[in-house]
Each structure stands twice: as structure tokens, then as C-alpha cells.
Amino acid sequence: MTGRTRHTRPAGRRHEDERASGGRRPPEELDGAAGSSALLARLMGGVPPRRLAPALLGVIMAGFVAQSMVDICTSTAGHVHLTSLMVDFLLIAGLQAVHCLPCAAGLRRRHGRWTLALQGALAFLPLYLAGWNTGAMMGFAGASLLLVPAGRDAWIGYGAFLLALAPTGPVLGMTPAASVYLVVANVLSSLVLYGITRLVELVDRLYEARSAMAAMAVEQERRRFARDLHDLLGYSLSTITVKCELTSALVRVRPEQALSELTDVLAISRQALADVRTVARGYREMSLLTEIESARGVLAAGGIRAQVDVSAPAPSGEANTVLATVLRESVTNLLRHSRAEVCRIEFTAQGPDVRLLVTNDGVPADRAGARENGTGLANLADRIAGVGGLLEVGAVEGTDCFRLSAQVPAQA
């Protein structure tokens, strides 16, 4: 064959895994945007509302600020000392908001290193230069060291923070117990702020992912609707066209046969209307064996000799519908794009798979490539890939024949 298009099976072991699990697919293997949306919805079940997480972060930060301000106000230092500590701590708290809140992400990306260095200086320099007890201010700096740098640099910076934090008690002349308390309090406050900030980021990303999944699900449904309309109406309208042409030729010479053909056209048009309504409601099941008999009648009405060989039982479930759709599209393309005289339809079993082979003659050389790249064949490739199947299409070398082969798991 030349110019052949081959669509490989994207999930080669999918049908084997399903047979091993008794035909049931676990939730983790849901396919496509709809399955991903369902999985994400389950994950979102325990996620707090989007505005609650930043509010919780703000409350925790406000609590640490209030606690530190009370500690400063109850100290025995002078007014200048107290005022300086308050201003220093308010600056540290403001920088912490820059390092934590989602609304400051742009500023953090552009100037994060400078704001981090300034916060560290405001937290540790008053302690080591003037011997002032900056309390929980150092915990804020520790949280920022985990948030602003990326990857390993964050934990290296946090290790340096712990080394700088360890001697704070002796520098201030505290007892060993008070020194340990001060270190533990700052470590805990830094880890709490870090954890809550990451929670806010995670919640924000989950809600963004949910919005993206919803958009993907809508787009997938649009594609399904367009694909099903093409597959169903293309076949029906092509059949109606062929029968109307035949009726036009018979109406004067064989009026009874022309009336019979018109009756068939009426039945087909009613079925097309029912198909459109079914597509609008959702998924439509089809039968391959029924479509084979329908194709035999349509080909005969178009003056095309049909050779049908069915040596395997009809597949079950989605494979049946997919192969029926493949046959419809093949017959539609044959009627539209060829001057076929013979069409051969073969349905056989090959191990755990079943195979549908459609071959017809009368394909002009300038149309072979166009048929491989058409919208209908692209739709078929999507359908067959969805059940872990294989599609091959192309012209047969040295002839005017076109060949389409679709192989899918019998228990897809």
C-alpha cells in the first residue's frame, strides 16, 4: 500500500488490564477531560472554599502580629525602644504579606531576593547589634526563606536560619529553658506560616485546574457532538442522495420500484431525525451487524456489488458502536468520492481482537490522499484510539482500490 495512514494503539495493554480486573475500570483510569473532571471533583470534595484559605492565612498572620505586639508592649524597655521594635515588626509583617499572599506573586517574582534580604536584616540585626528581643519576628523570616527561593535553595536557607536562631537565647542572656522556648516558638511559627501559605497556593491551583477541566469537558462535548453529527448524518444524507437519484431514473419506467425507493428515503430521513435527537441527548449505541445489512442495501441501490464476509461474532459494548461507525463512514466516503463497482466488507476475529476490513475499487488517483486526510477519517481515528484500537487506511499499490482496516479489542 502507498500513502497509508497508520494510527497506533495508544494504550496497548488497556484491554488486557480491564480483563484482568473483571472488565471494571478503576476510577484512576478514567479517560479524557470528563474522567479527569470527575477525579478532580472527588479531590475537591475536601478542599476549602477558594476565599477561605487566604482568609485563614490572614487570620494566622494577624494572630502572630498581635501576639508579638503584646509582648513588645509588656516589656520594660523605654519608649524609643518600644517604638523602634513596633516599626521594625510592622515592616517585617508587611514583607511577610508580600512573601505569602497570592496577590503579591508578581512582586515576589521580580524583587523576591531583595525583600527577603531586607526582612532577614530587620529580624536579626536588632538582636545582634542592639540586643533587642525581636521575638516571633525571626519566625517570619524563616517562613520566607522556605517560600521565596526554589527547591534546594529554600532548605539550605532554612538551615542557615536555624544556625542563626540557635544562639539567640544566650545573646539575650536568657536561661537555657527560655532559650529553648524562643527557638522552638520561632521554628513552629515559621513552619506554620509556610504550611498555610502552601495550602493557599494548592487551593488556588486546584480551583484553576477545575476551571481548565470544565473548559476541556465543554470542548470535548462539542467535538463529540460535531463528530457524531458528521458520522450519522453524512451516511444518511449520502444514502438519501443515492436513492433519490435512483428514484428519479425509475419514476417513469418503473413507478412501483420508484415508490418503493421513496418509501425507503422516507424511512431513512426519519431515522436521520431520530439520530440527531439521540446525539443531542448523549451517547448512541449502534450494531455492526445491522450496519452491515444496511450497507449492503445502500450499495445495491447505488449499483455497487457488495461482497460481505462475516466470520466472527459481533463484539460487545463500545467496540460494536465504534466498528459500526467505521463502516458507516467507509460507505459514505465510497459513495461520495469513488466510482466503485465492487465493495468488499470483511469482519474477522484475530486473537483477542476483531477486525473490520473495507475495500473498494474506482478511486481516482487524485482523490486517494484526500480521503486519507478527511475529517471523517480523523474522527474515526479518535474513536478507535479511545478503545485502544488500530486504524489503517490507504490506497492499494498499483490499483485503483482503497482499503480501510480497523482492529479493536473484542471486549473494549
mmCIF file of C-alpha atoms in Angstrom:
data_model
loop_
_atom_site.group_PDB
_atom_site.id
_atom_site.type_symbol
_atom_site.label_atom_id
_atom_site.label_comp_id
_atom_site.label_asym_id
_atom_site.label_seq_id
_atom_site.Cartn_x
_atom_site.Cartn_y
_atom_site.Cartn_z
ATOM 1 C CA MET A 1 0.000 0.000 0.000
ATOM 2 C CA THR A 2 1.131 3.558 -0.648
ATOM 3 C CA GLY A 3 0.226 6.712 1.176
ATOM 4 C CA ARG A 4 -1.021 4.675 4.118
ATOM 5 C CA THR A 5 -2.029 6.393 7.337
ATOM 6 C CA ARG A 6 -1.432 4.338 10.452
ATOM 7 C CA HIS A 7 -2.931 5.221 13.824
ATOM 8 C CA THR A 8 -1.214 3.224 16.544
ATOM 9 C CA ARG A 9 -2.874 1.998 19.683
ATOM 10 C CA PRO A 10 -2.082 4.495 22.469
ATOM 11 C CA ALA A 11 -2.875 2.183 25.329
ATOM 12 C CA GLY A 12 -1.713 -1.216 24.180
ATOM 13 C CA ARG A 13 -2.349 -3.030 27.434
ATOM 14 C CA ARG A 14 -5.569 -1.255 28.346
ATOM 15 C CA HIS A 15 -7.909 -4.073 27.327
ATOM 16 C CA GLU A 16 -5.629 -6.646 28.999
ATOM 17 C CA ASP A 17 -5.746 -4.693 32.275
ATOM 18 C CA GLU A 18 -9.512 -4.484 32.051
ATOM 19 C CA ARG A 19 -9.864 -8.219 31.508
ATOM 20 C CA ALA A 20 -7.583 -8.844 34.490
ATOM 21 C CA SER A 21 -9.828 -6.690 36.670
ATOM 22 C CA GLY A 22 -13.022 -8.411 35.530
ATOM 23 C CA GLY A 23 -13.904 -5.762 32.935
ATOM 24 C CA ARG A 24 -14.200 -3.000 35.513
ATOM 25 C CA ARG A 25 -12.047 0.076 35.162
ATOM 26 C CA PRO A 26 -10.838 1.702 38.384
ATOM 27 C CA PRO A 27 -11.522 5.396 38.902
ATOM 28 C CA GLU A 28 -7.838 6.235 38.348
ATOM 29 C CA GLU A 29 -8.097 5.078 34.724
ATOM 30 C CA LEU A 30 -10.904 7.354 33.636
ATOM 31 C CA ASP A 31 -10.083 8.738 30.189
ATOM 32 C CA GLY A 32 -10.327 12.242 28.771
ATOM 33 C CA ALA A 33 -11.470 15.536 30.195
ATOM 34 C CA ALA A 34 -14.706 14.067 31.574
ATOM 35 C CA GLY A 35 -12.858 11.419 33.571
ATOM 36 C CA SER A 36 -10.260 13.915 34.756
ATOM 37 C CA SER A 37 -13.008 16.306 35.794
ATOM 38 C CA ALA A 38 -14.718 13.548 37.788
ATOM 39 C CA LEU A 39 -11.474 12.625 39.519
ATOM 40 C CA LEU A 40 -10.728 16.281 40.253
ATOM 41 C CA ALA A 41 -14.227 16.749 41.615
ATOM 42 C CA ARG A 42 -13.626 13.937 44.109
ATOM 43 C CA LEU A 43 -10.333 15.515 45.135
ATOM 44 C CA MET A 44 -12.044 18.881 45.528
ATOM 45 C CA GLY A 45 -14.552 17.370 47.949
ATOM 46 C CA GLY A 46 -12.341 18.157 50.975
ATOM 47 C CA VAL A 47 -10.853 21.401 49.674
ATOM 48 C CA PRO A 48 -11.928 24.582 51.469
ATOM 49 C CA PRO A 49 -13.647 27.372 49.505
ATOM 50 C CA ARG A 50 -11.249 29.424 47.444
ATOM 51 C CA ARG A 51 -11.573 32.569 49.582
ATOM 52 C CA LEU A 52 -11.366 30.717 52.895
ATOM 53 C CA ALA A 53 -7.716 29.660 52.569
ATOM 54 C CA PRO A 54 -6.321 33.221 52.111
ATOM 55 C CA ALA A 55 -8.595 34.396 54.920
ATOM 56 C CA LEU A 56 -7.208 31.661 57.177
ATOM 57 C CA LEU A 57 -3.655 32.734 56.295
ATOM 58 C CA GLY A 58 -4.522 36.332 57.088
ATOM 59 C CA VAL A 59 -6.000 35.386 60.470
ATOM 60 C CA ILE A 60 -2.918 33.359 61.430
ATOM 61 C CA MET A 61 -0.576 36.170 60.400
ATOM 62 C CA ALA A 62 -2.684 38.688 62.316
ATOM 63 C CA GLY A 63 -2.548 36.436 65.389
ATOM 64 C CA PHE A 64 1.247 36.257 65.285
ATOM 65 C CA VAL A 65 1.443 40.026 64.828
ATOM 66 C CA ALA A 66 -0.928 40.669 67.745
ATOM 67 C CA GLN A 67 0.976 38.263 69.987
ATOM 68 C CA SER A 68 4.301 39.928 69.196
ATOM 69 C CA MET A 69 2.882 43.426 69.665
ATOM 70 C CA VAL A 70 1.561 42.428 73.103
ATOM 71 C CA ASP A 71 4.962 41.003 74.020
ATOM 72 C CA ILE A 72 6.606 44.252 72.927
ATOM 73 C CA CYS A 73 4.162 46.452 74.800
ATOM 74 C CA THR A 74 4.544 44.487 78.068
ATOM 75 C CA SER A 75 8.334 44.713 78.046
ATOM 76 C CA THR A 76 10.168 47.070 80.397
ATOM 77 C CA ALA A 77 12.076 48.867 77.628
ATOM 78 C CA GLY A 78 11.860 52.607 77.064
ATOM 79 C CA HIS A 79 9.555 54.391 74.665
ATOM 80 C CA VAL A 80 12.183 54.721 71.908
ATOM 81 C CA HIS A 81 12.989 51.030 72.217
ATOM 82 C CA LEU A 82 9.300 50.057 72.063
ATOM 83 C CA THR A 83 8.559 52.337 69.123
ATOM 84 C CA SER A 84 11.554 51.034 67.192
ATOM 85 C CA LEU A 85 10.553 47.409 67.791
ATOM 86 C CA MET A 86 6.955 48.101 66.709
ATOM 87 C CA VAL A 87 8.044 49.814 63.494
ATOM 88 C CA ASP A 88 10.557 47.032 62.844
ATOM 89 C CA PHE A 89 7.957 44.316 63.365
ATOM 90 C CA LEU A 90 5.319 46.049 61.234
ATOM 91 C CA LEU A 91 7.837 46.236 58.394
ATOM 92 C CA ILE A 92 8.618 42.523 58.814
ATOM 93 C CA ALA A 93 4.896 41.673 58.806
ATOM 94 C CA GLY A 94 4.369 43.731 55.635
ATOM 95 C CA LEU A 95 7.226 41.932 53.903
ATOM 96 C CA GLN A 96 5.756 38.622 55.067
ATOM 97 C CA ALA A 97 2.487 39.522 53.359
ATOM 98 C CA VAL A 98 4.466 40.084 50.141
ATOM 99 C CA HIS A 99 6.039 36.642 50.539
ATOM 100 C CA CYS A 100 2.768 34.823 51.357
ATOM 101 C CA LEU A 101 -0.258 36.345 49.677
ATOM 102 C CA PRO A 102 -1.204 35.235 46.119
ATOM 103 C CA CYS A 103 -1.965 38.815 45.060
ATOM 104 C CA ALA A 104 1.727 39.724 45.539
ATOM 105 C CA ALA A 105 3.071 36.915 43.339
ATOM 106 C CA GLY A 106 4.275 39.308 40.629
ATOM 107 C CA LEU A 107 6.186 41.499 43.088
ATOM 108 C CA ARG A 108 7.641 38.363 44.671
ATOM 109 C CA ARG A 109 8.930 37.097 41.322
ATOM 110 C CA ARG A 110 10.552 40.406 40.410
ATOM 111 C CA HIS A 111 12.008 41.520 43.748
ATOM 112 C CA GLY A 112 11.784 38.452 45.992
ATOM 113 C CA ARG A 113 15.513 38.291 46.762
ATOM 114 C CA TRP A 114 15.659 41.911 47.871
ATOM 115 C CA THR A 115 12.563 41.745 50.046
ATOM 116 C CA LEU A 116 13.846 38.510 51.604
ATOM 117 C CA ALA A 117 17.225 40.051 52.402
ATOM 118 C CA LEU A 118 15.537 43.131 53.910
ATOM 119 C CA GLN A 119 13.252 41.003 56.070
ATOM 120 C CA GLY A 120 16.160 38.919 57.367
ATOM 121 C CA ALA A 121 18.101 42.063 58.232
ATOM 122 C CA LEU A 122 15.121 43.593 60.091
ATOM 123 C CA ALA A 123 14.646 40.349 62.052
ATOM 124 C CA PHE A 124 18.228 39.592 63.108
ATOM 125 C CA LEU A 125 20.203 42.868 63.117
ATOM 126 C CA PRO A 126 18.323 44.432 66.087
ATOM 127 C CA LEU A 127 19.060 41.250 68.050
ATOM 128 C CA TYR A 128 22.771 41.035 67.341
ATOM 129 C CA LEU A 129 23.570 44.761 67.143
ATOM 130 C CA ALA A 130 21.439 46.156 69.953
ATOM 131 C CA GLY A 131 20.495 43.058 71.946
ATOM 132 C CA TRP A 132 16.774 43.645 71.414
ATOM 133 C CA ASN A 133 14.431 40.696 71.809
ATOM 134 C CA THR A 134 12.672 40.548 68.434
ATOM 135 C CA GLY A 135 10.597 37.529 69.477
ATOM 136 C CA ALA A 136 8.463 35.983 66.725
ATOM 137 C CA MET A 137 9.907 38.290 64.070
ATOM 138 C CA MET A 138 12.582 35.691 63.287
ATOM 139 C CA GLY A 139 9.920 33.042 62.625
ATOM 140 C CA PHE A 140 8.514 35.245 59.857
ATOM 141 C CA ALA A 141 11.941 35.405 58.233
ATOM 142 C CA GLY A 142 12.274 31.607 58.478
ATOM 143 C CA ALA A 143 8.954 31.082 56.692
ATOM 144 C CA SER A 144 10.025 33.439 53.908
ATOM 145 C CA LEU A 145 13.273 31.514 53.449
ATOM 146 C CA LEU A 146 11.182 28.435 52.675
ATOM 147 C CA LEU A 147 8.750 30.275 50.376
ATOM 148 C CA VAL A 148 10.773 32.639 48.202
ATOM 149 C CA PRO A 149 13.760 30.540 46.987
ATOM 150 C CA ALA A 150 13.128 27.492 44.832
ATOM 151 C CA GLY A 151 13.909 23.842 45.500
ATOM 152 C CA ARG A 152 17.070 23.001 47.414
ATOM 153 C CA ASP A 153 18.000 26.641 47.932
ATOM 154 C CA ALA A 154 14.963 27.055 50.175
ATOM 155 C CA TRP A 155 16.046 24.318 52.593
ATOM 156 C CA ILE A 156 19.665 25.478 52.540
ATOM 157 C CA GLY A 157 18.439 28.958 53.507
ATOM 158 C CA TYR A 158 16.246 27.480 56.248
ATOM 159 C CA GLY A 159 19.243 25.590 57.635
ATOM 160 C CA ALA A 160 21.158 28.889 57.793
ATOM 161 C CA PHE A 161 18.148 30.389 59.587
ATOM 162 C CA LEU A 162 18.276 27.651 62.240
ATOM 163 C CA LEU A 163 22.010 28.223 62.755
ATOM 164 C CA ALA A 164 21.398 31.950 63.253
ATOM 165 C CA LEU A 165 18.429 31.260 65.527
ATOM 166 C CA ALA A 166 20.199 28.842 67.898
ATOM 167 C CA PRO A 167 22.345 31.383 69.820
ATOM 168 C CA THR A 168 19.576 33.964 70.277
ATOM 169 C CA GLY A 169 18.873 32.949 73.873
ATOM 170 C CA PRO A 170 22.474 33.259 75.093
ATOM 171 C CA VAL A 171 22.880 36.571 73.238
ATOM 172 C CA LEU A 172 19.900 37.946 75.153
ATOM 173 C CA GLY A 173 21.133 36.450 78.442
ATOM 174 C CA MET A 174 18.175 34.077 78.781
ATOM 175 C CA THR A 175 18.084 30.914 80.845
ATOM 176 C CA PRO A 176 18.532 27.613 78.951
ATOM 177 C CA ALA A 177 14.812 26.841 79.234
ATOM 178 C CA ALA A 178 13.825 30.270 77.918
ATOM 179 C CA SER A 179 16.378 29.974 75.111
ATOM 180 C CA VAL A 180 14.939 26.635 74.019
ATOM 181 C CA TYR A 181 11.424 28.060 74.197
ATOM 182 C CA LEU A 182 12.371 31.016 71.982
ATOM 183 C CA VAL A 183 13.957 28.752 69.341
ATOM 184 C CA VAL A 184 11.046 26.292 69.328
ATOM 185 C CA ALA A 185 8.474 29.124 69.117
ATOM 186 C CA ASN A 186 10.189 30.653 66.088
ATOM 187 C CA VAL A 187 10.634 27.295 64.359
ATOM 188 C CA LEU A 188 6.966 26.442 64.857
ATOM 189 C CA SER A 189 5.751 29.864 63.685
ATOM 190 C CA SER A 190 7.911 29.621 60.544
ATOM 191 C CA LEU A 191 6.645 26.126 59.696
ATOM 192 C CA VAL A 192 3.011 27.066 60.368
ATOM 193 C CA LEU A 193 3.232 30.101 58.084
ATOM 194 C CA TYR A 194 4.999 28.044 55.425
ATOM 195 C CA GLY A 195 2.405 25.251 55.556
ATOM 196 C CA ILE A 196 -0.608 27.569 55.448
ATOM 197 C CA THR A 197 0.900 29.536 52.561
ATOM 198 C CA ARG A 198 1.448 26.340 50.580
ATOM 199 C CA LEU A 199 -2.142 25.356 51.369
ATOM 200 C CA VAL A 200 -3.356 28.639 49.877
ATOM 201 C CA GLU A 201 -1.288 28.020 46.733
ATOM 202 C CA LEU A 202 -2.571 24.443 46.448
ATOM 203 C CA VAL A 203 -6.204 25.509 46.814
ATOM 204 C CA ASP A 204 -5.713 28.220 44.192
ATOM 205 C CA ARG A 205 -4.148 25.739 41.753
ATOM 206 C CA LEU A 206 -6.918 23.207 42.329
ATOM 207 C CA TYR A 207 -9.584 25.762 41.510
ATOM 208 C CA GLU A 208 -7.664 26.839 38.400
ATOM 209 C CA ALA A 209 -7.376 23.177 37.381
ATOM 210 C CA ARG A 210 -11.109 22.717 37.898
ATOM 211 C CA SER A 211 -11.838 25.681 35.628
ATOM 212 C CA ALA A 212 -9.462 24.299 32.995
ATOM 213 C CA MET A 213 -11.026 20.837 33.228
ATOM 214 C CA ALA A 214 -14.504 22.309 32.878
ATOM 215 C CA ALA A 215 -13.411 24.123 29.720
ATOM 216 C CA MET A 216 -11.851 20.902 28.387
ATOM 217 C CA ALA A 217 -15.037 18.951 29.115
ATOM 218 C CA VAL A 218 -17.107 21.530 27.221
ATOM 219 C CA GLU A 219 -14.722 21.378 24.261
ATOM 220 C CA GLN A 220 -14.763 17.581 24.304
ATOM 221 C CA GLU A 221 -18.561 17.562 24.270
ATOM 222 C CA ARG A 222 -18.577 19.975 21.324
ATOM 223 C CA ARG A 223 -16.209 17.692 19.434
ATOM 224 C CA ARG A 224 -18.345 14.658 20.258
ATOM 225 C CA PHE A 225 -21.467 16.384 19.016
ATOM 226 C CA ALA A 226 -19.807 17.530 15.778
ATOM 227 C CA ARG A 227 -18.244 14.109 15.214
ATOM 228 C CA ASP A 228 -21.481 12.210 15.791
ATOM 229 C CA LEU A 229 -23.436 14.534 13.528
ATOM 230 C CA HIS A 230 -20.857 14.044 10.792
ATOM 231 C CA ASP A 231 -20.799 10.264 11.173
ATOM 232 C CA LEU A 232 -24.577 9.819 11.367
ATOM 233 C CA LEU A 233 -25.911 12.477 9.006
ATOM 234 C CA GLY A 234 -23.148 12.025 6.438
ATOM 235 C CA TYR A 235 -24.182 8.428 5.954
ATOM 236 C CA SER A 236 -27.929 9.126 5.973
ATOM 237 C CA LEU A 237 -27.749 12.075 3.581
ATOM 238 C CA SER A 238 -25.478 10.174 1.204
ATOM 239 C CA THR A 239 -27.941 7.290 1.201
ATOM 240 C CA ILE A 240 -30.869 9.642 0.585
ATOM 241 C CA THR A 241 -28.971 11.216 -2.331
ATOM 242 C CA VAL A 242 -28.259 7.847 -3.942
ATOM 243 C CA LYS A 243 -31.855 6.657 -3.560
ATOM 244 C CA CYS A 244 -33.289 9.929 -4.861
ATOM 245 C CA GLU A 245 -31.093 9.681 -7.958
ATOM 246 C CA LEU A 246 -32.270 6.117 -8.462
ATOM 247 C CA THR A 247 -35.902 7.145 -7.968
ATOM 248 C CA SER A 248 -35.517 9.939 -10.491
ATOM 249 C CA ALA A 249 -34.325 7.417 -13.066
ATOM 250 C CA LEU A 250 -37.097 4.919 -12.263
ATOM 251 C CA VAL A 251 -40.107 7.184 -11.836
ATOM 252 C CA ARG A 252 -41.143 6.987 -15.497
ATOM 253 C CA VAL A 253 -40.105 3.462 -16.402
ATOM 254 C CA ARG A 254 -40.753 1.619 -13.128
ATOM 255 C CA PRO A 255 -43.120 3.695 -10.989
ATOM 256 C CA GLU A 256 -43.720 0.887 -8.460
ATOM 257 C CA GLN A 257 -39.985 0.485 -7.765
ATOM 258 C CA ALA A 258 -39.641 4.258 -7.615
ATOM 259 C CA LEU A 259 -42.407 4.341 -4.993
ATOM 260 C CA SER A 260 -40.578 1.661 -3.021
ATOM 261 C CA GLU A 261 -37.381 3.703 -3.123
ATOM 262 C CA LEU A 262 -39.275 6.791 -1.950
ATOM 263 C CA THR A 263 -40.593 4.767 0.967
ATOM 264 C CA ASP A 264 -37.024 3.851 1.848
ATOM 265 C CA VAL A 265 -35.990 7.520 1.600
ATOM 266 C CA LEU A 266 -38.779 8.454 3.995
ATOM 267 C CA ALA A 267 -37.666 5.787 6.472
ATOM 268 C CA ILE A 268 -34.042 6.885 6.238
ATOM 269 C CA SER A 269 -34.942 10.540 6.749
ATOM 270 C CA ARG A 270 -36.971 9.628 9.841
ATOM 271 C CA GLN A 271 -34.023 7.610 11.161
ATOM 272 C CA ALA A 272 -31.705 10.569 10.492
ATOM 273 C CA LEU A 273 -34.012 12.808 12.530
ATOM 274 C CA ALA A 274 -34.020 10.253 15.353
ATOM 275 C CA ASP A 275 -30.220 10.064 15.167
ATOM 276 C CA VAL A 276 -29.905 13.840 15.550
ATOM 277 C CA ARG A 277 -32.142 13.765 18.621
ATOM 278 C CA THR A 278 -30.147 10.879 20.074
ATOM 279 C CA VAL A 279 -26.862 12.694 19.519
ATOM 280 C CA ALA A 280 -28.273 15.760 21.264
ATOM 281 C CA ARG A 281 -29.204 13.609 24.276
ATOM 282 C CA GLY A 282 -25.900 11.790 24.532
ATOM 283 C CA TYR A 283 -24.260 8.549 23.552
ATOM 284 C CA ARG A 284 -25.829 6.382 20.850
ATOM 285 C CA GLU A 285 -25.255 2.627 20.666
ATOM 286 C CA MET A 286 -25.050 1.017 17.228
ATOM 287 C CA SER A 287 -24.844 -2.546 15.940
ATOM 288 C CA LEU A 288 -22.172 -3.596 13.456
ATOM 289 C CA LEU A 289 -24.212 -6.467 12.015
ATOM 290 C CA THR A 290 -27.191 -4.153 11.484
ATOM 291 C CA GLU A 291 -24.957 -1.632 9.739
ATOM 292 C CA ILE A 292 -23.523 -4.368 7.505
ATOM 293 C CA GLU A 293 -27.011 -5.261 6.290
ATOM 294 C CA SER A 294 -27.841 -1.573 5.838
ATOM 295 C CA ALA A 295 -24.628 -1.023 3.883
ATOM 296 C CA ARG A 296 -25.434 -3.990 1.660
ATOM 297 C CA GLY A 297 -28.787 -2.413 0.707
ATOM 298 C CA VAL A 298 -27.310 1.070 0.190
ATOM 299 C CA LEU A 299 -24.538 -0.275 -2.036
ATOM 300 C CA ALA A 300 -27.020 -2.270 -4.073
ATOM 301 C CA ALA A 301 -29.192 0.826 -4.536
ATOM 302 C CA GLY A 302 -26.133 2.649 -5.869
ATOM 303 C CA GLY A 303 -25.357 -0.097 -8.370
ATOM 304 C CA ILE A 304 -22.335 -1.336 -6.364
ATOM 305 C CA ARG A 305 -21.807 -5.055 -5.871
ATOM 306 C CA ALA A 306 -21.303 -5.850 -2.182
ATOM 307 C CA GLN A 307 -19.216 -8.850 -1.104
ATOM 308 C CA VAL A 308 -19.762 -9.488 2.596
ATOM 309 C CA ASP A 309 -17.817 -11.997 4.689
ATOM 310 C CA VAL A 310 -18.671 -12.168 8.409
ATOM 311 C CA SER A 311 -16.784 -14.920 10.226
ATOM 312 C CA ALA A 312 -16.756 -13.568 13.795
ATOM 313 C CA PRO A 313 -19.494 -12.813 16.328
ATOM 314 C CA ALA A 314 -20.370 -9.169 16.854
ATOM 315 C CA PRO A 315 -18.276 -7.502 19.545
ATOM 316 C CA SER A 316 -19.879 -6.180 22.687
ATOM 317 C CA GLY A 317 -20.104 -2.747 24.234
ATOM 318 C CA GLU A 318 -18.313 0.226 22.772
ATOM 319 C CA ALA A 319 -16.384 -1.829 20.207
ATOM 320 C CA ASN A 320 -19.659 -2.666 18.476
ATOM 321 C CA THR A 321 -20.625 1.008 18.152
ATOM 322 C CA VAL A 322 -17.137 2.071 17.043
ATOM 323 C CA LEU A 323 -16.933 -0.521 14.270
ATOM 324 C CA ALA A 324 -20.468 0.275 13.117
ATOM 325 C CA THR A 325 -19.440 3.930 12.880
ATOM 326 C CA VAL A 326 -16.313 2.946 10.922
ATOM 327 C CA LEU A 327 -18.445 1.033 8.421
ATOM 328 C CA ARG A 328 -20.852 3.966 8.035
ATOM 329 C CA GLU A 329 -18.011 6.392 7.322
ATOM 330 C CA SER A 330 -16.416 3.973 4.867
ATOM 331 C CA VAL A 331 -19.637 3.576 2.883
ATOM 332 C CA THR A 332 -20.244 7.335 2.994
ATOM 333 C CA ASN A 333 -16.756 8.022 1.594
ATOM 334 C CA LEU A 334 -17.228 5.334 -1.046
ATOM 335 C CA LEU A 335 -20.462 6.916 -2.283
ATOM 336 C CA ARG A 336 -19.048 10.446 -2.258
ATOM 337 C CA HIS A 337 -15.528 10.039 -3.550
ATOM 338 C CA SER A 338 -15.333 6.966 -5.778
ATOM 339 C CA ARG A 339 -16.852 5.365 -8.851
ATOM 340 C CA ALA A 340 -16.845 1.972 -7.190
ATOM 341 C CA GLU A 341 -18.292 -1.112 -8.814
ATOM 342 C CA VAL A 342 -17.318 -3.597 -6.095
ATOM 343 C CA CYS A 343 -17.029 -3.176 -2.333
ATOM 344 C CA ARG A 344 -15.801 -5.984 -0.081
ATOM 345 C CA ILE A 345 -16.642 -5.981 3.639
ATOM 346 C CA GLU A 346 -14.863 -8.499 5.872
ATOM 347 C CA PHE A 347 -15.301 -8.955 9.611
ATOM 348 C CA THR A 348 -12.963 -11.470 11.262
ATOM 349 C CA ALA A 349 -11.515 -12.350 14.665
ATOM 350 C CA GLN A 350 -7.777 -12.123 15.334
ATOM 351 C CA GLY A 351 -6.987 -13.425 18.809
ATOM 352 C CA PRO A 352 -8.481 -11.112 21.439
ATOM 353 C CA ASP A 353 -9.235 -8.508 18.746
ATOM 354 C CA VAL A 354 -11.756 -8.210 15.942
ATOM 355 C CA ARG A 355 -11.026 -6.655 12.556
ATOM 356 C CA LEU A 356 -13.202 -4.859 10.035
ATOM 357 C CA LEU A 357 -11.778 -4.575 6.522
ATOM 358 C CA VAL A 358 -13.498 -2.488 3.818
ATOM 359 C CA THR A 359 -12.058 -2.437 0.294
ATOM 360 C CA ASN A 360 -13.491 -0.768 -2.793
ATOM 361 C CA ASP A 361 -12.357 -0.004 -6.314
ATOM 362 C CA GLY A 362 -12.982 3.012 -8.515
ATOM 363 C CA VAL A 363 -10.847 5.515 -6.580
ATOM 364 C CA PRO A 364 -9.327 8.245 -8.794
ATOM 365 C CA ALA A 365 -5.616 8.752 -8.257
ATOM 366 C CA ASP A 366 -6.108 12.413 -7.328
ATOM 367 C CA ARG A 367 -8.588 11.507 -4.556
ATOM 368 C CA ALA A 368 -6.626 8.862 -2.634
ATOM 369 C CA GLY A 369 -4.649 11.289 -0.499
ATOM 370 C CA ALA A 370 -7.670 13.478 0.153
ATOM 371 C CA ARG A 371 -9.572 10.536 1.567
ATOM 372 C CA GLU A 372 -6.772 9.770 3.976
ATOM 373 C CA ASN A 373 -6.764 13.292 5.388
ATOM 374 C CA GLY A 374 -10.510 13.933 5.607
ATOM 375 C CA THR A 375 -12.427 14.958 8.689
ATOM 376 C CA GLY A 376 -14.355 11.697 8.784
ATOM 377 C CA LEU A 377 -11.234 9.539 8.954
ATOM 378 C CA ALA A 378 -9.801 11.805 11.652
ATOM 379 C CA ASN A 379 -12.995 11.267 13.647
ATOM 380 C CA LEU A 380 -12.658 7.520 13.190
ATOM 381 C CA ALA A 381 -9.043 7.652 14.376
ATOM 382 C CA ASP A 382 -10.187 9.409 17.569
ATOM 383 C CA ARG A 383 -12.921 6.856 18.171
ATOM 384 C CA ILE A 384 -10.687 3.832 17.596
ATOM 385 C CA ALA A 385 -7.879 5.287 19.709
ATOM 386 C CA GLY A 386 -10.420 5.739 22.500
ATOM 387 C CA VAL A 387 -10.933 1.964 22.737
ATOM 388 C CA GLY A 388 -7.268 1.061 22.257
ATOM 389 C CA GLY A 389 -7.608 0.077 18.605
ATOM 390 C CA LEU A 390 -5.641 0.383 15.383
ATOM 391 C CA LEU A 391 -6.723 2.124 12.151
ATOM 392 C CA GLU A 392 -5.012 1.743 8.783
ATOM 393 C CA VAL A 393 -6.196 3.497 5.635
ATOM 394 C CA GLY A 394 -4.711 3.992 2.206
ATOM 395 C CA ALA A 395 -4.692 3.178 -1.487
ATOM 396 C CA VAL A 396 -3.599 -0.295 -2.591
ATOM 397 C CA GLU A 397 -0.390 -0.014 -4.595
ATOM 398 C CA GLY A 398 -0.747 -0.408 -8.339
ATOM 399 C CA THR A 399 -4.555 -0.441 -8.317
ATOM 400 C CA ASP A 400 -7.496 1.915 -8.108
ATOM 401 C CA CYS A 401 -8.607 0.311 -4.827
ATOM 402 C CA PHE A 402 -8.866 1.887 -1.418
ATOM 403 C CA ARG A 403 -8.532 -0.127 1.779
ATOM 404 C CA LEU A 404 -9.612 0.634 5.338
ATOM 405 C CA SER A 405 -8.750 -1.696 8.228
ATOM 406 C CA ALA A 406 -9.979 -1.194 11.802
ATOM 407 C CA GLN A 407 -8.843 -3.554 14.564
ATOM 408 C CA VAL A 408 -10.140 -3.184 18.135
ATOM 409 C CA PRO A 409 -10.300 -5.372 21.271
ATOM 410 C CA ALA A 410 -13.427 -7.516 21.167
ATOM 411 C CA GLN A 411 -14.212 -6.564 24.769
ATOM 412 C CA ALA A 412 -13.390 -2.843 24.527
#
